[in-house]
Short mmCIF file of C-alpha atoms in Angstrom, two decimals:
data_model
loop_
_atom_site.label_atom_id
_atom_site.label_comp_id
_atom_site.label_asym_id
_atom_site.label_seq_id
_atom_site.Cartn_x
_atom_site.Cartn_y
_atom_site.Cartn_z
CA MET A 1 12.43 -5.13 -2.71
CA ILE A 2 11.28 -2.48 -0.24
CA SER A 3 13.28 0.27 -1.95
CA ASN A 4 11.75 -0.64 -5.31
CA TYR A 5 8.24 -0.63 -3.80
CA LEU A 6 8.70 2.75 -2.08
CA LYS A 7 10.23 4.19 -5.25
CA LYS A 8 7.18 3.14 -7.29
CA LEU A 9 4.90 4.48 -4.58
CA ILE A 10 6.60 7.90 -4.74
CA LEU A 11 6.32 7.90 -8.54
CA LYS A 12 2.60 7.16 -8.32
CA ILE A 13 2.02 9.95 -5.79
CA GLY A 14 4.20 12.31 -7.81
CA VAL A 15 7.83 13.28 -7.17
CA ALA A 16 7.01 17.00 -7.34
CA ARG A 17 4.20 16.57 -4.80
CA VAL A 18 6.46 14.60 -2.42
CA MET A 19 9.29 17.13 -2.69
CA ALA A 20 6.91 20.06 -2.15
CA PHE A 21 5.55 18.41 0.99
CA ILE A 22 9.05 17.71 2.34
CA VAL A 23 10.12 21.33 1.72
CA LEU A 24 6.97 22.50 3.49
CA LEU A 25 7.80 20.29 6.47
CA ILE A 26 11.37 21.60 6.61
CA ILE A 27 10.21 25.22 6.60
CA SER A 28 7.49 24.52 9.16
CA TYR A 29 9.83 22.77 11.60
CA ALA A 30 12.52 25.43 11.11
CA VAL A 31 9.99 28.09 12.15
CA TYR A 32 8.80 25.93 15.04
CA PHE A 33 12.30 25.32 16.42
CA LEU A 34 13.09 29.06 16.35
CA GLN A 35 10.91 29.42 19.44
CA PRO A 36 13.86 29.47 21.92
CA TYR A 37 15.48 32.29 19.97
CA LEU A 38 12.18 34.19 19.66
CA ILE A 39 11.40 33.80 23.36
CA ASN A 40 14.85 35.13 24.21
CA GLN A 41 14.27 38.12 21.90
CA LEU A 42 10.83 38.73 23.39
CA PHE A 43 12.27 39.14 26.89
CA ALA A 44 15.49 40.90 25.88
CA GLN A 45 15.97 44.16 27.76
CA LYS A 46 17.15 46.25 24.82
CA GLN A 47 14.11 45.70 22.60
CA THR A 48 11.72 48.28 21.18
CA GLN A 49 7.97 47.90 21.49
CA THR A 50 7.60 47.49 17.74
CA ASN A 51 10.18 44.72 17.66
CA ARG A 52 8.47 42.98 20.56
CA VAL A 53 5.19 42.98 18.64
CA ILE A 54 6.93 41.53 15.57
CA VAL A 55 8.66 38.87 17.65
CA LEU A 56 5.40 38.02 19.42
CA LEU A 57 3.67 37.65 16.05
CA LEU A 58 6.43 35.34 14.77
CA LEU A 59 6.22 33.31 17.99
CA ALA A 60 2.46 32.92 17.52
CA ILE A 61 3.04 31.75 13.94
CA SER A 62 5.61 29.21 15.12
CA LEU A 63 3.15 27.83 17.67
CA MET A 64 0.64 27.25 14.84
CA MET A 65 3.05 25.19 12.75
CA MET A 66 2.14 21.75 14.15
CA PRO A 67 -1.65 21.91 13.57
CA LEU A 68 -0.96 23.52 10.18
CA ILE A 69 1.23 20.56 9.19
CA ASN A 70 -1.54 18.14 10.19
CA CYS A 71 -4.09 20.01 8.07
CA LEU A 72 -1.85 20.02 5.01
CA ASN A 73 -1.00 16.34 5.51
CA ASN A 74 -4.54 15.00 5.06
CA GLY A 75 -4.57 14.90 1.25
CA PHE A 76 -1.07 13.45 1.16
CA ILE A 77 -1.84 10.62 3.58
CA GLN A 78 -4.93 9.65 1.59
CA ALA A 79 -2.79 9.50 -1.56
CA VAL A 80 -0.46 7.11 0.27
CA ARG A 81 -3.49 5.00 1.31
CA LYS A 82 -4.66 4.73 -2.30
CA TYR A 83 -1.38 4.18 -4.12
CA SER A 84 0.17 1.82 -1.56
CA LYS A 85 -2.71 -0.59 -2.17
CA GLN A 86 -2.87 0.13 -5.89
CA GLU A 87 0.79 -0.79 -6.43
CA LEU A 88 0.41 -4.06 -4.49
CA TRP A 89 -2.74 -4.99 -6.35
CA ALA A 90 -1.16 -4.19 -9.72
CA ASP A 91 1.67 -6.59 -8.87
CA ILE A 92 -0.71 -9.32 -7.67
CA THR A 93 -2.87 -9.18 -10.79
CA LYS A 94 0.21 -9.95 -12.89
CA LYS A 95 0.77 -13.23 -11.06
CA PRO A 96 -0.02 -16.57 -12.73
CA LEU A 97 -2.87 -18.81 -11.59
CA SER A 98 -0.47 -20.87 -9.47
CA TYR A 99 0.08 -17.83 -7.22
CA PHE A 100 -3.61 -17.66 -6.30
CA ALA A 101 -3.64 -21.41 -5.72
CA ARG A 102 -0.92 -21.23 -3.04
CA GLN A 103 -1.79 -17.85 -1.47
CA SER A 104 -4.95 -17.85 0.63
CA VAL A 105 -7.30 -14.90 0.33
CA GLY A 106 -7.03 -14.23 4.08
CA LYS A 107 -3.26 -13.98 3.86
CA VAL A 108 -3.32 -11.65 0.87
CA GLN A 109 -5.95 -9.42 2.49
CA SER A 110 -4.00 -9.27 5.72
CA TYR A 111 -0.69 -8.30 4.15
CA ILE A 112 -2.15 -5.72 1.75
CA LYS A 113 -3.84 -4.08 4.72
CA ASP A 114 -0.72 -4.27 6.88
CA VAL A 115 1.68 -2.92 4.22
CA SER A 116 -0.69 -0.04 3.40
CA PHE A 117 -1.12 0.80 7.09
CA ALA A 118 2.66 0.77 7.61
CA CYS A 119 3.14 3.09 4.60
CA ARG A 120 0.60 5.55 5.98
CA GLU A 121 2.18 5.49 9.42
CA LEU A 122 5.60 5.90 7.85
CA GLU A 123 4.42 9.03 6.08
CA GLN A 124 2.19 10.46 8.78
CA THR A 125 4.54 10.13 11.73
CA SER A 126 7.91 8.77 10.69
CA LEU A 127 8.65 11.15 7.80
CA ALA A 128 7.73 14.06 10.05
CA VAL A 129 9.95 12.72 12.85
CA VAL A 130 12.99 12.30 10.57
CA ILE A 131 12.62 15.82 9.15
CA GLN A 132 11.88 17.24 12.59
CA MET A 133 15.04 15.73 14.07
CA ALA A 134 17.19 16.70 11.07
CA VAL A 135 16.00 20.31 11.22
CA MET A 136 16.45 20.43 15.00
CA LEU A 137 19.95 18.93 14.81
CA LEU A 138 21.13 21.29 12.08
CA LEU A 139 19.51 24.45 13.43
CA TYR A 140 20.44 23.98 17.08
CA THR A 141 23.99 22.82 16.30
CA ILE A 142 24.50 26.06 14.38
CA LEU A 143 22.89 28.25 17.06
CA LEU A 144 24.83 26.60 19.89
CA SER A 145 28.09 26.70 17.95
CA LEU A 146 27.65 30.43 17.43
CA GLN A 147 27.55 30.77 21.22
CA ASN A 148 30.18 28.17 22.06
CA ILE A 149 31.82 25.86 19.54
CA TRP A 150 32.45 23.13 22.14
CA LEU A 151 28.85 23.22 23.28
CA GLY A 152 27.67 22.84 19.67
CA LEU A 153 30.06 19.95 19.07
CA ALA A 154 29.00 18.18 22.29
CA TYR A 155 25.35 18.59 21.29
CA LEU A 156 26.05 17.07 17.85
CA LEU A 157 27.98 14.10 19.27
CA PHE A 158 25.30 13.33 21.85
CA PHE A 159 22.58 13.44 19.20
CA ILE A 160 24.50 11.08 16.88
CA GLY A 161 25.20 8.66 19.77
CA TYR A 162 21.54 8.64 20.70
CA LEU A 163 20.61 7.92 17.08
CA LEU A 164 23.09 5.04 16.80
CA VAL A 165 21.61 3.37 19.89
CA SER A 166 18.16 3.62 18.28
CA ILE A 167 19.42 2.06 15.05
CA MET A 168 21.22 -0.86 16.74
CA MET A 169 18.28 -1.76 18.96
CA ALA A 170 15.77 -1.50 16.11
CA ARG A 171 17.73 -3.82 13.80
CA LYS A 172 17.66 -6.53 16.46
CA ASN A 173 13.90 -6.58 16.10
CA ARG A 174 13.60 -7.29 12.36
CA GLN A 175 13.15 -11.06 12.64
CA ASN A 176 10.66 -10.69 15.50
CA VAL A 177 8.59 -8.22 13.52
CA ALA A 178 8.44 -10.60 10.54
CA SER A 179 7.34 -13.42 12.86
CA SER A 180 4.64 -11.27 14.46
CA LEU A 181 3.25 -10.32 11.03
CA SER A 182 3.12 -13.97 10.00
CA SER A 183 1.26 -14.92 13.17
CA ALA A 184 -1.24 -12.08 12.70
CA SER A 185 -1.83 -13.22 9.12
CA LYS A 186 -2.58 -16.77 10.31
CA VAL A 187 -5.39 -15.40 12.48
CA ASN A 188 -6.99 -13.82 9.41
CA GLU A 189 -6.48 -16.97 7.36
CA TYR A 190 -8.13 -19.07 10.05
CA ILE A 191 -11.19 -16.78 10.23
CA VAL A 192 -11.67 -16.98 6.43
CA ASP A 193 -11.19 -20.77 6.52
CA TYR A 194 -13.68 -21.15 9.39
CA TYR A 195 -16.28 -19.06 7.58
CA ARG A 196 -15.97 -21.13 4.40
CA ASN A 197 -16.31 -24.42 6.25
CA VAL A 198 -18.80 -23.45 8.94
CA GLU A 199 -21.38 -26.01 7.77
CA THR A 200 -18.81 -28.83 8.01
CA ILE A 201 -17.75 -27.63 11.45
CA MET A 202 -21.32 -27.52 12.76
CA SER A 203 -22.33 -30.84 11.26
CA SER A 204 -19.21 -32.46 12.73
CA ASP A 205 -19.86 -30.97 16.17
CA ALA A 206 -16.30 -29.64 16.02
CA ALA A 207 -16.80 -26.31 17.79
CA LYS A 208 -14.53 -27.27 20.72
CA TYR A 209 -11.84 -28.56 18.34
CA GLU A 210 -11.92 -25.33 16.33
CA GLN A 211 -11.87 -23.20 19.49
CA ASP A 212 -8.74 -25.02 20.69
CA LYS A 213 -7.16 -24.46 17.28
CA MET A 214 -7.92 -20.74 17.43
CA ASP A 215 -6.55 -20.55 20.99
CA LYS A 216 -3.23 -21.99 19.78
CA ILE A 217 -3.03 -19.53 16.90
CA LEU A 218 -3.78 -16.59 19.22
CA ALA A 219 -1.24 -17.83 21.78
CA HIS A 220 1.44 -17.91 19.09
CA GLU A 221 0.46 -14.42 17.97
CA GLN A 222 0.67 -13.20 21.57
CA SER A 223 4.15 -14.64 22.16
CA SER A 224 5.51 -13.22 18.89
CA PHE A 225 4.28 -9.71 19.70
CA ILE A 226 5.67 -9.98 23.26
CA LYS A 227 9.15 -10.53 21.77
CA VAL A 228 8.78 -7.48 19.54
CA GLN A 229 7.63 -5.25 22.39
CA ALA A 230 10.29 -6.54 24.80
CA ILE A 231 13.15 -5.27 22.62
CA THR A 232 11.30 -2.01 22.02
CA ASN A 233 10.87 -1.50 25.76
CA LYS A 234 14.54 -2.27 26.51
CA ALA A 235 15.64 0.21 23.86
CA ALA A 236 13.28 2.86 25.23
CA LEU A 237 14.69 2.28 28.75
CA LEU A 238 18.29 2.72 27.58
CA GLN A 239 17.43 5.82 25.59
CA GLN A 240 15.53 7.34 28.47
CA LEU A 241 18.61 6.82 30.65
CA MET A 242 20.59 8.86 28.14
CA ILE A 243 17.93 11.57 28.32
CA VAL A 244 18.18 11.63 32.13
CA ILE A 245 21.94 12.11 31.88
CA LEU A 246 21.41 14.94 29.40
CA ALA A 247 18.86 16.51 31.73
CA CYS A 248 21.39 16.50 34.58
CA VAL A 249 23.98 18.13 32.31
CA ILE A 250 21.44 20.76 31.24
CA ALA A 251 20.58 21.47 34.86
CA GLY A 252 24.26 22.12 35.65
CA ILE A 253 24.77 24.25 32.53
CA SER A 254 21.59 26.23 33.25
CA GLN A 255 22.63 27.04 36.81
CA PHE A 256 26.01 28.27 35.60
CA LEU A 257 24.78 30.23 32.58
CA LEU A 258 21.82 31.92 34.25
CA GLY A 259 24.10 32.96 37.08
CA THR A 260 26.28 34.89 34.61
CA HIS A 261 23.30 37.09 33.53
CA ASP A 262 24.47 36.71 29.92
CA SER A 263 21.76 37.84 27.44
CA GLN A 264 22.25 34.68 25.37
CA SER A 265 22.08 32.28 28.31
CA LEU A 266 18.30 32.01 28.21
CA SER A 267 18.28 30.98 24.52
CA ILE A 268 20.96 28.32 25.18
CA VAL A 269 18.98 26.87 28.08
CA LEU A 270 15.76 26.93 26.05
CA ILE A 271 17.46 25.24 23.10
CA LEU A 272 18.67 22.45 25.35
CA LEU A 273 15.25 22.12 26.97
CA TYR A 274 13.52 21.97 23.57
CA SER A 275 16.00 19.32 22.53
CA ILE A 276 15.37 17.14 25.56
CA LEU A 277 11.60 17.43 25.12
CA ASN A 278 11.84 16.29 21.49
CA LEU A 279 14.55 13.71 22.05
CA SER A 280 12.67 12.05 24.90
CA GLY A 281 10.26 10.50 22.42
CA PHE A 282 12.62 10.11 19.50
CA GLY A 283 14.05 6.76 20.55
CA THR A 284 10.64 5.12 20.60
CA GLN A 285 9.68 6.93 17.40
CA TYR A 286 12.76 5.70 15.57
CA LEU A 287 12.12 2.16 16.75
CA ALA A 288 8.60 2.58 15.37
CA ILE A 289 10.06 3.70 12.02
CA GLU A 290 12.26 0.61 11.84
CA GLU A 291 9.34 -1.58 12.84
CA LEU A 292 7.18 -0.04 10.10
CA LEU A 293 9.93 -0.67 7.54
CA ASN A 294 10.19 -4.25 8.79
CA ARG A 295 6.43 -4.63 8.45
CA ILE A 296 6.56 -3.41 4.87
CA ARG A 297 9.56 -5.61 4.14
CA ALA A 298 7.94 -8.72 5.62
CA GLY A 299 4.59 -8.01 3.96
CA LEU A 300 6.16 -7.58 0.53
CA ALA A 301 8.06 -10.85 0.99
CA GLU A 302 4.89 -12.75 1.93
CA LEU A 303 2.99 -11.25 -1.01
CA GLU A 304 5.94 -12.17 -3.27
CA TYR A 305 6.05 -8.57 -4.46
CA GLY A 306 8.18 -8.11 -7.56
CA LYS A 307 8.81 -11.82 -7.87
CA VAL A 308 8.68 -12.85 -11.52
CA GLU A 309 7.95 -16.51 -12.04
CA LYS A 310 9.65 -18.16 -14.95
CA VAL A 311 7.05 -18.74 -17.65
CA PRO A 312 8.00 -21.14 -20.43
CA LEU A 313 7.64 -20.11 -24.02
CA THR A 314 3.99 -20.17 -25.06
CA CYS A 315 2.78 -23.51 -26.32
CA PHE A 316 0.24 -21.97 -28.72
CA ASP A 317 0.58 -21.81 -32.49
CA LEU A 318 -2.02 -20.21 -34.78
CA ASP A 319 -2.84 -21.83 -38.10
CA GLY A 320 -5.93 -20.59 -39.93
CA SER A 321 -5.74 -23.39 -42.47
CA LYS A 322 -6.53 -26.03 -39.83
CA GLN A 323 -10.02 -27.16 -38.92
CA GLU A 324 -9.18 -28.65 -35.55
CA ILE A 325 -7.67 -27.72 -32.22
CA ILE A 326 -4.65 -29.99 -32.22
CA ILE A 327 -3.11 -31.14 -28.93
CA ASN A 328 0.35 -32.26 -29.99
CA GLY A 329 2.49 -34.12 -27.41
CA ILE A 330 1.38 -32.13 -24.35
CA SER A 331 2.90 -33.12 -20.99
CA TYR A 332 2.14 -31.44 -17.68
CA SER A 333 3.12 -32.03 -14.05
CA TYR A 334 2.16 -30.10 -10.92
CA HIS A 335 5.22 -28.41 -9.40
CA GLY A 336 7.43 -30.59 -11.60
CA GLN A 337 6.56 -33.72 -9.58
CA HIS A 338 3.06 -35.14 -10.03
CA LEU A 339 2.70 -36.07 -13.71
CA VAL A 340 -0.86 -35.46 -14.93
CA LEU A 341 -0.56 -35.51 -18.71
CA SER A 342 2.12 -37.35 -20.69
CA ASN A 343 2.71 -36.86 -24.43
CA LEU A 344 -1.01 -36.26 -24.98
CA LYS A 345 -2.27 -36.11 -28.58
CA LEU A 346 -5.89 -35.13 -29.25
CA ASN A 347 -8.00 -33.27 -31.81
CA PHE A 348 -11.16 -31.16 -31.30
CA LYS A 349 -13.23 -30.10 -34.33
CA LYS A 350 -13.43 -26.35 -34.96
CA GLY A 351 -16.91 -24.83 -34.64
CA GLU A 352 -18.42 -27.98 -33.13
CA MET A 353 -19.26 -29.35 -29.68
CA SER A 354 -16.88 -31.96 -28.27
CA ALA A 355 -17.30 -33.87 -25.01
CA LEU A 356 -14.16 -34.67 -23.01
CA ILE A 357 -14.56 -37.78 -20.87
CA GLY A 358 -12.36 -39.99 -18.71
CA PRO A 359 -11.87 -41.21 -15.13
CA ASN A 360 -11.17 -38.92 -12.19
CA GLY A 361 -7.57 -37.74 -12.18
CA ALA A 362 -7.10 -38.29 -15.90
CA GLY A 363 -6.33 -34.58 -16.36
CA LYS A 364 -9.52 -33.33 -18.04
CA SER A 365 -9.77 -30.10 -16.06
CA THR A 366 -6.01 -29.61 -16.33
CA LEU A 367 -6.22 -29.88 -20.11
CA LEU A 368 -8.95 -27.22 -20.26
CA LYS A 369 -6.78 -24.90 -18.14
CA ILE A 370 -3.85 -25.49 -20.47
CA ILE A 371 -5.99 -24.65 -23.52
CA SER A 372 -7.29 -21.56 -21.71
CA GLY A 373 -3.70 -20.44 -21.05
CA PHE A 374 -3.91 -20.68 -17.24
CA TYR A 375 -1.29 -23.44 -17.11
CA GLN A 376 1.81 -23.78 -19.23
CA PRO A 377 2.67 -27.38 -20.19
CA ASP A 378 6.12 -28.81 -19.58
CA LYS A 379 6.37 -29.61 -23.27
CA GLY A 380 4.22 -29.97 -26.37
CA GLN A 381 2.21 -27.69 -28.60
CA ILE A 382 -1.40 -26.57 -29.10
CA ILE A 383 -2.37 -25.54 -32.61
CA LEU A 384 -5.42 -23.26 -32.72
CA PRO A 385 -7.28 -23.14 -36.06
CA PHE A 386 -7.38 -19.34 -36.25
CA SER A 387 -5.30 -16.68 -38.01
CA ASP A 388 -5.47 -14.33 -35.02
CA ARG A 389 -5.53 -15.04 -31.29
CA PRO A 390 -9.08 -16.30 -30.58
CA THR A 391 -11.26 -15.30 -27.65
CA ILE A 392 -11.27 -18.16 -25.13
CA MET A 393 -13.64 -18.46 -22.17
CA TYR A 394 -13.26 -21.00 -19.39
CA VAL A 395 -16.16 -21.78 -17.03
CA ALA A 396 -15.19 -23.86 -13.99
CA GLN A 397 -17.56 -26.14 -12.11
CA ASP A 398 -17.12 -24.18 -8.90
CA ALA A 399 -16.82 -20.70 -10.45
CA SER A 400 -18.19 -17.95 -8.21
CA LEU A 401 -20.20 -14.85 -8.94
CA PHE A 402 -19.01 -11.32 -8.24
CA ASN A 403 -20.75 -9.43 -5.46
CA ARG A 404 -21.99 -6.97 -8.06
CA SER A 405 -25.33 -6.53 -9.79
CA LEU A 406 -26.74 -9.55 -11.61
CA MET A 407 -26.52 -7.53 -14.82
CA ALA A 408 -22.82 -6.86 -14.21
CA ASN A 409 -22.26 -10.58 -13.59
CA ILE A 410 -23.99 -11.63 -16.80
CA CYS A 411 -22.39 -8.92 -18.97
CA TYR A 412 -18.91 -9.23 -17.43
CA PRO A 413 -16.56 -7.57 -18.02
CA ASP A 414 -18.39 -4.75 -19.75
CA HIS A 415 -20.58 -5.98 -22.59
CA GLN A 416 -23.23 -3.44 -23.56
CA VAL A 417 -26.45 -5.42 -24.02
CA ASP A 418 -30.07 -4.28 -23.89
CA LEU A 419 -31.70 -4.94 -20.51
CA GLN A 420 -34.83 -6.47 -22.05
CA LYS A 421 -32.72 -8.84 -24.14
CA ILE A 422 -30.91 -10.03 -21.02
CA TYR A 423 -34.18 -10.53 -19.19
CA GLY A 424 -35.48 -12.52 -22.15
CA LEU A 425 -32.51 -14.88 -21.77
CA VAL A 426 -33.19 -15.03 -18.00
CA GLN A 427 -36.72 -16.21 -18.71
CA GLU A 428 -35.58 -18.64 -21.37
CA ILE A 429 -33.10 -20.39 -19.08
CA GLY A 430 -35.60 -20.51 -16.19
CA LEU A 431 -34.20 -17.91 -13.82
CA ASP A 432 -37.33 -15.76 -13.73
CA SER A 433 -38.43 -17.39 -10.47
CA LEU A 434 -35.31 -15.82 -8.89
CA ILE A 435 -35.02 -12.67 -11.02
CA LYS A 436 -38.61 -11.53 -11.10
CA SER A 437 -38.24 -8.35 -13.16
CA PRO A 438 -35.70 -6.55 -15.36
CA THR A 439 -35.02 -4.06 -12.54
CA ASP A 440 -33.82 -6.96 -10.35
CA LEU A 441 -30.93 -7.35 -12.79
CA ILE A 442 -29.78 -3.82 -11.98
CA ASP A 443 -30.76 -3.53 -8.33
CA LYS A 444 -29.83 -6.91 -6.88
CA THR A 445 -26.56 -8.74 -6.28
CA PRO A 446 -26.05 -12.45 -5.51
CA GLY A 447 -25.51 -11.43 -1.89
CA ASP A 448 -29.04 -10.01 -1.70
CA PHE A 449 -30.44 -13.52 -2.09
CA LYS A 450 -28.23 -14.86 0.73
CA ASN A 451 -28.67 -18.64 0.84
CA LYS A 452 -31.66 -18.65 -1.51
CA ILE A 453 -29.55 -18.74 -4.67
CA SER A 454 -28.61 -22.33 -5.49
CA GLY A 455 -25.54 -23.76 -7.19
CA GLY A 456 -27.64 -24.49 -10.25
CA GLU A 457 -28.86 -20.90 -10.46
CA GLU A 458 -25.27 -19.67 -10.19
CA GLN A 459 -24.31 -21.98 -13.07
CA LYS A 460 -27.17 -20.60 -15.17
CA ILE A 461 -25.96 -17.03 -14.60
CA LEU A 462 -22.43 -18.06 -15.61
CA PHE A 463 -23.87 -19.81 -18.67
CA LEU A 464 -25.68 -16.60 -19.68
CA ARG A 465 -22.33 -14.80 -19.41
CA ALA A 466 -20.94 -17.24 -21.99
CA ILE A 467 -23.95 -16.63 -24.26
CA ILE A 468 -23.42 -12.84 -24.07
CA THR A 469 -19.61 -13.06 -24.47
CA LYS A 470 -19.83 -15.34 -27.55
CA PRO A 471 -16.26 -16.65 -27.29
CA GLN A 472 -14.68 -18.38 -30.26
CA ILE A 473 -13.57 -21.19 -27.94
CA LEU A 474 -15.74 -22.09 -24.93
CA LEU A 475 -14.34 -24.48 -22.32
CA LEU A 476 -16.90 -25.90 -19.89
CA ASP A 477 -15.82 -27.94 -16.87
CA GLU A 478 -18.82 -29.99 -15.67
CA PHE A 479 -20.98 -26.91 -16.08
CA THR A 480 -24.22 -28.91 -15.73
CA SER A 481 -23.30 -30.64 -12.45
CA ASN A 482 -25.98 -28.77 -10.45
CA LEU A 483 -28.71 -28.72 -13.10
CA ASP A 484 -31.78 -30.94 -13.45
CA GLU A 485 -32.67 -32.75 -16.68
CA LYS A 486 -35.03 -30.03 -17.91
CA SER A 487 -32.46 -27.29 -17.34
CA ILE A 488 -29.75 -29.36 -19.03
CA ALA A 489 -31.90 -29.74 -22.15
CA THR A 490 -32.58 -25.97 -22.17
CA VAL A 491 -28.88 -25.15 -21.80
CA TYR A 492 -27.85 -27.35 -24.74
CA LYS A 493 -30.64 -25.93 -26.87
CA MET A 494 -29.40 -22.39 -26.13
CA LEU A 495 -25.79 -23.36 -26.87
CA LYS A 496 -26.71 -24.53 -30.35
CA GLN A 497 -28.98 -21.52 -30.91
CA TYR A 498 -26.74 -18.70 -29.66
CA LEU A 499 -23.22 -20.10 -30.15
CA PRO A 500 -23.47 -21.99 -33.46
CA LYS A 501 -19.94 -21.04 -34.59
CA SER A 502 -18.13 -21.46 -31.29
CA THR A 503 -15.77 -24.35 -30.66
CA ILE A 504 -17.07 -25.91 -27.44
CA ILE A 505 -15.19 -28.45 -25.34
CA SER A 506 -16.99 -29.76 -22.26
CA VAL A 507 -15.82 -32.07 -19.50
CA ILE A 508 -18.72 -34.48 -19.05
CA HIS A 509 -19.41 -37.08 -16.37
CA ARG A 510 -23.04 -37.92 -17.15
CA THR A 511 -23.14 -40.33 -20.05
CA ALA A 512 -26.73 -39.25 -20.79
CA GLU A 513 -25.42 -35.86 -21.93
CA LEU A 514 -23.22 -37.33 -24.64
CA ARG A 515 -26.18 -37.34 -27.00
CA TYR A 516 -25.88 -33.57 -27.27
CA TYR A 517 -22.32 -33.79 -28.64
CA LYS A 518 -21.15 -34.52 -32.12
CA HIS A 519 -17.70 -35.66 -30.98
CA VAL A 520 -16.53 -37.51 -27.88
CA VAL A 521 -12.85 -37.45 -26.88
CA GLU A 522 -11.63 -39.77 -24.14
CA LEU A 523 -8.57 -39.38 -21.92
#
């Protein structure tokens, strides 16, 4: 899963761009790690003034490598920020409606943010660390081996041993990292849930109850992160002990080599010192790399990245010779357990308004979602009286508005309609007390009205979207639930005026509204 995600991320950024950046890092670190050799050459006794100037210039360039890498990295890290989120979102938007029903918005937000952050950290620090250590290992092993083959071999073996310790300790932390991510996500989920239900909480005087609930969630988050950090700290302690041992060895080697007055002794000592300075933080850095990979791995699992849900063969059949939407033997159960519809057979007249009635739990809303294509039935067939796939629009009772301009909401997704025409419809449906001028349609969003916009006004805006969209099949789920009698009469008048050829199926609870329908179908 993680390899597939990172592969797609690299493809989105561009393989050539990634390779060019890696080559640049290799060259930069190679120049940087030549400093021990350059310092030795700078202070060599048999060196001309011209050569000293050249060596000093190269040393200055090597000292500028680190800030240069950071400058060049900015554009690359922002590409990772963009495409890491883009790839996740592209996968999420392919999910069926059932995915959004079981995944809370807080959880999805949390894991998208966490995976993207881990990808950026992996690129910004971890990629650099891996290349830095690889260049240092290769370059210094060669340089030391040229001086003394046994010294080069000992250096290589120590480095590999140090790396293996880092790997073993980091892998012990995978489960703890996954647990810590889950606990952090629950904090975000709780905050979103609290915000949505704040009126219920306040009216129930449940502030103390909710505070206790939050305290428990935070306590669990704290304990999970303590476990993660405990293993990290133990690994860092063990690795630092290895560094101390290496330092003692270097001290002994330095005393011996410098006492020989060998011209190459200084470069050997400097190489070992540079190694210890860089290795001293490598253990923690590698653990951080493994933790970041674990974060990505756990986040992808929670987001169900790459998971393809089995979708049954489509239940729709197109037949332009028919004059009815035919529901033929449809059965549907939630999660294969709770049976909602069983061998249902119904007809809805094409190009006419039909009311769908029945008791609560009879499956009216479920049927609309099946016709809309949101749900796939367990068995049965729906025959649509069209030669080509018709445009179908579903308007739920509790549908929300986008936090975009009112014009964008009405003309969603991108219908090009004259502003004055839209405002004329606004006046006709009785929204001009809220939207006082055509410019309000462009300048204001639902959020600008805060709590002043009512449920009925939201339903009117959604209704205008249906008028502008002009779908061939319009499915309305209790769309008048928040409207008064005058508004209901206006809405039905506009339906007949602006959508005379649309096939309209409405779930209705108010028996008084049945007079507006030519056909009534009961479940």
